[in-house]
């Protein structure tokens, strides 16, 4: 982990004041230039060891008071496939998106999701906007389409349960607008106003609510969340394998039962030299013929367990991973957005100051000096705006970090679902095996049965009883 501050600002979300540095130089600032207010790694370690000093009044708006139950209760959105062939060659996939909260059901294409996400990033560049699954134009098989449907469902549910997104008009439009031009409606609703920084009353005061050691806190939190992500990624991979094995087991049991049934249904005449065992063969066939029913039931139980673990365990793990990934993306946007632009703006400001000093030393014309002074003032305003955005970015990141921790109890939901699935699955399959055992034991019953399996003598030559 690095000791850098976490960063929520996407490049596209920088306001008009930040556009002044669009033509600035790409060279890194010199050592003697002004630098952004950043904390060096050594300072971070020192601050992490010191108690946090909160610069926040009573009833601080920085703190979230939500619980996981409250977030999950905000809405439940279903996303179902509606394949429909349109045009001569291309087959497009539509989704029926149903919201419990808005009591709505609308049809959406993948591109509608794309515009929806873009508008969220435009309005909330400092928040955790989940990523979308990739779009594959050609050769999209059923497995890919189903995986994408699940990912879109996770995406829209995370958005619908976010404290800010859930109250925004963009979400309401996406979940309830039934017109054909939903993309234009989304763009109009998002672009007629600025981003969250421009509309939040507390944006210019964000610094007042941040802890004094905000940089150190986020550096530590970022490392923790990265570790959690790595562990949950491994858990998800194992859970996928467990569910997949259950489904593979179902297929094997079904084939096993069919082959037993095939033996029992064999009509090939018995050769004369095997006449002495004709009754044995007939009894065996009769017993095996009916076993396919039980094995089909076993296969069904195993398949049910696998599907249940896919839905209740793997999908919940994927949901949490999507949330953690959106947090990581948010940190990347912060670093590549606010901090980077702030640094470049300071670099440009330093160059302007040098030009000003040079012009004064060379006694240039008053007009050129005034123009340079005007540009310096504009750059100072741009730097001030970016500093305010940087603090607001950290303010939002502090809240989004809290939101991650609100979701952490989802771990217990996942474990409960996994344990219950295992208990229920083994219980139901055990009952079928127990019902099957009498049919199997009758094959080997009787003291004179030729079907009694021979005893494999141990090394001492004695047959165990």
PDB file of C-alpha atoms in Angstrom, residues 34-193:
ATOM      1  CA  UNK A  34       4.625  24.469  -4.661  1.00  0.00           C
ATOM      2  CA  UNK A  35       3.208  21.013  -4.103  1.00  0.00           C
ATOM      3  CA  UNK A  36      -0.255  19.842  -3.106  1.00  0.00           C
ATOM      4  CA  UNK A  37      -0.982  19.408   0.552  1.00  0.00           C
ATOM      5  CA  UNK A  38      -0.004  15.765   0.768  1.00  0.00           C
ATOM      6  CA  UNK A  39       1.469  13.687   3.563  1.00  0.00           C
ATOM      7  CA  UNK A  40       4.677  11.794   3.048  1.00  0.00           C
ATOM      8  CA  UNK A  41       4.811   8.076   3.909  1.00  0.00           C
ATOM      9  CA  UNK A  42       6.862   8.766   7.055  1.00  0.00           C
ATOM     10  CA  UNK A  43       4.279  11.262   8.265  1.00  0.00           C
ATOM     11  CA  UNK A  44       1.484   8.802   7.585  1.00  0.00           C
ATOM     12  CA  UNK A  45       3.100   6.219   9.835  1.00  0.00           C
ATOM     13  CA  UNK A  46       3.491   8.800  12.602  1.00  0.00           C
ATOM     14  CA  UNK A  47      -0.090   9.982  12.268  1.00  0.00           C
ATOM     15  CA  UNK A  48      -1.446   6.443  12.199  1.00  0.00           C
ATOM     16  CA  UNK A  49       0.166   5.835  15.588  1.00  0.00           C
ATOM     17  CA  UNK A  50      -1.356   9.010  17.056  1.00  0.00           C
ATOM     18  CA  UNK A  51      -5.001   9.220  18.163  1.00  0.00           C
ATOM     19  CA  UNK A  52      -7.387  10.674  15.605  1.00  0.00           C
ATOM     20  CA  UNK A  53      -8.303  14.311  16.210  1.00  0.00           C
ATOM     21  CA  UNK A  54     -11.717  15.009  14.804  1.00  0.00           C
ATOM     22  CA  UNK A  55     -12.460  18.484  13.510  1.00  0.00           C
ATOM     23  CA  UNK A  56     -16.171  17.936  13.483  1.00  0.00           C
ATOM     24  CA  UNK A  57     -19.087  19.555  15.266  1.00  0.00           C
ATOM     25  CA  UNK A  58     -21.904  17.677  16.916  1.00  0.00           C
ATOM     26  CA  UNK A  59     -24.194  15.942  14.460  1.00  0.00           C
ATOM     27  CA  UNK A  60     -21.415  15.675  11.916  1.00  0.00           C
ATOM     28  CA  UNK A  61     -22.879  15.016   8.424  1.00  0.00           C
ATOM     29  CA  UNK A  62     -19.759  13.012   7.560  1.00  0.00           C
ATOM     30  CA  UNK A  63     -20.944  10.039   9.591  1.00  0.00           C
ATOM     31  CA  UNK A  64     -23.381   7.480   8.189  1.00  0.00           C
ATOM     32  CA  UNK A  65     -26.004   5.878  10.391  1.00  0.00           C
ATOM     33  CA  UNK A  66     -27.311   3.214   8.010  1.00  0.00           C
ATOM     34  CA  UNK A  67     -27.494  -0.511   8.723  1.00  0.00           C
ATOM     35  CA  UNK A  68     -27.242  -3.343   6.228  1.00  0.00           C
ATOM     36  CA  UNK A  69     -30.890  -4.221   6.813  1.00  0.00           C
ATOM     37  CA  UNK A  70     -31.920  -0.656   5.965  1.00  0.00           C
ATOM     38  CA  UNK A  71     -29.894  -0.641   2.758  1.00  0.00           C
ATOM     39  CA  UNK A  72     -31.225  -4.014   1.609  1.00  0.00           C
ATOM     40  CA  UNK A  73     -34.783  -2.867   2.357  1.00  0.00           C
ATOM     41  CA  UNK A  74     -34.510   0.188   0.081  1.00  0.00           C
ATOM     42  CA  UNK A  75     -35.293  -1.834  -3.009  1.00  0.00           C
ATOM     43  CA  UNK A  76     -35.005  -5.224  -4.665  1.00  0.00           C
ATOM     44  CA  UNK A  77     -34.601  -5.085  -8.424  1.00  0.00           C
ATOM     45  CA  UNK A  78     -35.044  -8.092 -10.690  1.00  0.00           C
ATOM     46  CA  UNK A  79     -33.372  -8.277 -14.098  1.00  0.00           C
ATOM     47  CA  UNK A  80     -34.721 -10.974 -16.421  1.00  0.00           C
ATOM     48  CA  UNK A  81     -33.781 -11.848 -19.978  1.00  0.00           C
ATOM     49  CA  UNK A  82     -36.169 -11.200 -22.839  1.00  0.00           C
ATOM     50  CA  UNK A  83     -34.382 -12.381 -25.997  1.00  0.00           C
ATOM     51  CA  UNK A  84     -35.868 -10.869 -29.097  1.00  0.00           C
ATOM     52  CA  UNK A  85     -34.664 -10.926 -32.661  1.00  0.00           C
ATOM     53  CA  UNK A  86     -34.615  -7.523 -34.302  1.00  0.00           C
ATOM     54  CA  UNK A  87     -33.340  -6.811 -37.775  1.00  0.00           C
ATOM     55  CA  UNK A  88     -32.151  -9.312 -40.316  1.00  0.00           C
ATOM     56  CA  UNK A  89     -28.869 -10.466 -38.845  1.00  0.00           C
ATOM     57  CA  UNK A  90     -28.329  -9.245 -35.293  1.00  0.00           C
ATOM     58  CA  UNK A  91     -30.053 -10.690 -32.278  1.00  0.00           C
ATOM     59  CA  UNK A  92     -30.353  -8.158 -29.474  1.00  0.00           C
ATOM     60  CA  UNK A  93     -31.057  -9.003 -25.876  1.00  0.00           C
ATOM     61  CA  UNK A  94     -33.519  -7.021 -23.823  1.00  0.00           C
ATOM     62  CA  UNK A  95     -33.995  -7.122 -20.078  1.00  0.00           C
ATOM     63  CA  UNK A  96     -37.098  -6.702 -18.013  1.00  0.00           C
ATOM     64  CA  UNK A  97     -36.089  -4.575 -15.017  1.00  0.00           C
ATOM     65  CA  UNK A  98     -38.597  -4.704 -12.160  1.00  0.00           C
ATOM     66  CA  UNK A  99     -38.369  -2.509  -9.064  1.00  0.00           C
ATOM     67  CA  UNK A 100     -40.115  -3.455  -5.851  1.00  0.00           C
ATOM     68  CA  UNK A 101     -39.867   0.084  -4.520  1.00  0.00           C
ATOM     69  CA  UNK A 102     -41.291   1.863  -7.560  1.00  0.00           C
ATOM     70  CA  UNK A 103     -43.653  -0.997  -8.390  1.00  0.00           C
ATOM     71  CA  UNK A 104     -42.437  -0.686 -11.953  1.00  0.00           C
ATOM     72  CA  UNK A 105     -41.436  -2.986 -14.785  1.00  0.00           C
ATOM     73  CA  UNK A 106     -39.540  -1.567 -17.764  1.00  0.00           C
ATOM     74  CA  UNK A 107     -37.540  -2.929 -20.687  1.00  0.00           C
ATOM     75  CA  UNK A 108     -33.898  -2.024 -21.018  1.00  0.00           C
ATOM     76  CA  UNK A 109     -31.062  -2.786 -23.406  1.00  0.00           C
ATOM     77  CA  UNK A 110     -27.429  -3.108 -22.386  1.00  0.00           C
ATOM     78  CA  UNK A 111     -26.675   0.346 -23.840  1.00  0.00           C
ATOM     79  CA  UNK A 112     -29.313   1.829 -21.547  1.00  0.00           C
ATOM     80  CA  UNK A 113     -27.320   0.496 -18.599  1.00  0.00           C
ATOM     81  CA  UNK A 114     -24.181   2.066 -20.089  1.00  0.00           C
ATOM     82  CA  UNK A 115     -25.756   5.541 -20.328  1.00  0.00           C
ATOM     83  CA  UNK A 116     -27.213   5.126 -16.835  1.00  0.00           C
ATOM     84  CA  UNK A 117     -23.776   4.390 -15.401  1.00  0.00           C
ATOM     85  CA  UNK A 118     -22.196   7.294 -17.321  1.00  0.00           C
ATOM     86  CA  UNK A 119     -24.741   9.711 -15.872  1.00  0.00           C
ATOM     87  CA  UNK A 120     -24.086   8.420 -12.367  1.00  0.00           C
ATOM     88  CA  UNK A 121     -20.363   9.009 -12.852  1.00  0.00           C
ATOM     89  CA  UNK A 122     -21.126  12.473 -14.207  1.00  0.00           C
ATOM     90  CA  UNK A 123     -23.257  13.431 -11.213  1.00  0.00           C
ATOM     91  CA  UNK A 124     -21.392  11.475  -8.523  1.00  0.00           C
ATOM     92  CA  UNK A 125     -17.727  11.332  -9.521  1.00  0.00           C
ATOM     93  CA  UNK A 126     -16.643  10.934  -5.890  1.00  0.00           C
ATOM     94  CA  UNK A 127     -18.884   7.968  -5.080  1.00  0.00           C
ATOM     95  CA  UNK A 128     -18.732   4.212  -5.606  1.00  0.00           C
ATOM     96  CA  UNK A 129     -20.382   3.702  -8.972  1.00  0.00           C
ATOM     97  CA  UNK A 130     -20.229  -0.048  -9.736  1.00  0.00           C
ATOM     98  CA  UNK A 131     -18.700  -1.259 -12.979  1.00  0.00           C
ATOM     99  CA  UNK A 132     -20.751  -2.861 -15.739  1.00  0.00           C
ATOM    100  CA  UNK A 133     -20.044  -6.301 -17.201  1.00  0.00           C
ATOM    101  CA  UNK A 134     -18.315  -6.255 -20.589  1.00  0.00           C
ATOM    102  CA  UNK A 135     -20.263  -6.046 -23.817  1.00  0.00           C
ATOM    103  CA  UNK A 136     -19.537  -8.770 -26.358  1.00  0.00           C
ATOM    104  CA  UNK A 137     -20.955  -8.113 -29.775  1.00  0.00           C
ATOM    105  CA  UNK A 138     -20.471 -11.429 -31.565  1.00  0.00           C
ATOM    106  CA  UNK A 139     -20.519 -15.012 -30.411  1.00  0.00           C
ATOM    107  CA  UNK A 140     -22.336 -14.323 -27.137  1.00  0.00           C
ATOM    108  CA  UNK A 141     -23.367 -17.758 -25.930  1.00  0.00           C
ATOM    109  CA  UNK A 142     -26.001 -18.552 -23.334  1.00  0.00           C
ATOM    110  CA  UNK A 143     -23.452 -18.820 -20.542  1.00  0.00           C
ATOM    111  CA  UNK A 144     -22.061 -15.351 -21.286  1.00  0.00           C
ATOM    112  CA  UNK A 145     -25.535 -13.812 -21.578  1.00  0.00           C
ATOM    113  CA  UNK A 146     -26.631 -15.340 -18.268  1.00  0.00           C
ATOM    114  CA  UNK A 147     -23.447 -14.185 -16.514  1.00  0.00           C
ATOM    115  CA  UNK A 148     -24.017 -10.673 -17.851  1.00  0.00           C
ATOM    116  CA  UNK A 149     -27.639 -10.687 -16.709  1.00  0.00           C
ATOM    117  CA  UNK A 150     -26.528 -11.606 -13.183  1.00  0.00           C
ATOM    118  CA  UNK A 151     -23.880  -8.869 -13.233  1.00  0.00           C
ATOM    119  CA  UNK A 152     -26.409  -6.255 -14.408  1.00  0.00           C
ATOM    120  CA  UNK A 153     -28.740  -7.302 -11.615  1.00  0.00           C
ATOM    121  CA  UNK A 154     -25.974  -6.881  -9.046  1.00  0.00           C
ATOM    122  CA  UNK A 155     -25.075  -3.486 -10.533  1.00  0.00           C
ATOM    123  CA  UNK A 156     -28.580  -2.048 -10.407  1.00  0.00           C
ATOM    124  CA  UNK A 157     -29.257  -3.384  -6.899  1.00  0.00           C
ATOM    125  CA  UNK A 158     -26.062  -1.829  -5.519  1.00  0.00           C
ATOM    126  CA  UNK A 159     -27.063   1.477  -7.117  1.00  0.00           C
ATOM    127  CA  UNK A 160     -30.672   1.272  -5.926  1.00  0.00           C
ATOM    128  CA  UNK A 161     -29.513   0.706  -2.336  1.00  0.00           C
ATOM    129  CA  UNK A 162     -26.877   3.441  -2.220  1.00  0.00           C
ATOM    130  CA  UNK A 163     -27.959   6.224   0.190  1.00  0.00           C
ATOM    131  CA  UNK A 164     -27.457   8.966  -2.421  1.00  0.00           C
ATOM    132  CA  UNK A 165     -28.191   7.198  -5.697  1.00  0.00           C
ATOM    133  CA  UNK A 166     -31.452   5.799  -4.355  1.00  0.00           C
ATOM    134  CA  UNK A 167     -32.882   9.303  -3.954  1.00  0.00           C
ATOM    135  CA  UNK A 168     -31.679  10.649  -7.298  1.00  0.00           C
ATOM    136  CA  UNK A 169     -33.907  11.319 -10.287  1.00  0.00           C
ATOM    137  CA  UNK A 170     -31.554   9.398 -12.599  1.00  0.00           C
ATOM    138  CA  UNK A 171     -32.297   6.165 -10.758  1.00  0.00           C
ATOM    139  CA  UNK A 172     -36.035   6.813 -10.744  1.00  0.00           C
ATOM    140  CA  UNK A 173     -35.988   7.441 -14.490  1.00  0.00           C
ATOM    141  CA  UNK A 174     -34.020   4.305 -15.204  1.00  0.00           C
ATOM    142  CA  UNK A 175     -36.307   2.097 -13.107  1.00  0.00           C
ATOM    143  CA  UNK A 176     -39.673   3.607 -14.013  1.00  0.00           C
ATOM    144  CA  UNK A 177     -39.558   5.555 -17.313  1.00  0.00           C
ATOM    145  CA  UNK A 178     -41.305   3.460 -19.955  1.00  0.00           C
ATOM    146  CA  UNK A 179     -40.751   5.658 -23.023  1.00  0.00           C
ATOM    147  CA  UNK A 180     -38.552   4.698 -25.947  1.00  0.00           C
ATOM    148  CA  UNK A 181     -35.988   7.489 -25.462  1.00  0.00           C
ATOM    149  CA  UNK A 182     -34.792   6.604 -21.967  1.00  0.00           C
ATOM    150  CA  UNK A 183     -31.164   7.389 -22.844  1.00  0.00           C
ATOM    151  CA  UNK A 184     -31.979  10.983 -23.799  1.00  0.00           C
ATOM    152  CA  UNK A 185     -34.081  11.392 -20.664  1.00  0.00           C
ATOM    153  CA  UNK A 186     -31.196  10.180 -18.523  1.00  0.00           C
ATOM    154  CA  UNK A 187     -28.753  12.565 -20.195  1.00  0.00           C
ATOM    155  CA  UNK A 188     -31.103  15.526 -19.863  1.00  0.00           C
ATOM    156  CA  UNK A 189     -31.694  14.899 -16.176  1.00  0.00           C
ATOM    157  CA  UNK A 190     -27.975  14.592 -15.415  1.00  0.00           C
ATOM    158  CA  UNK A 191     -26.508  17.297 -17.619  1.00  0.00           C
ATOM    159  CA  UNK A 192     -28.862  20.130 -16.788  1.00  0.00           C
ATOM    160  CA  UNK A 193     -27.141  20.456 -13.411  1.00  0.00           C
TER     161      UNK A 193
END
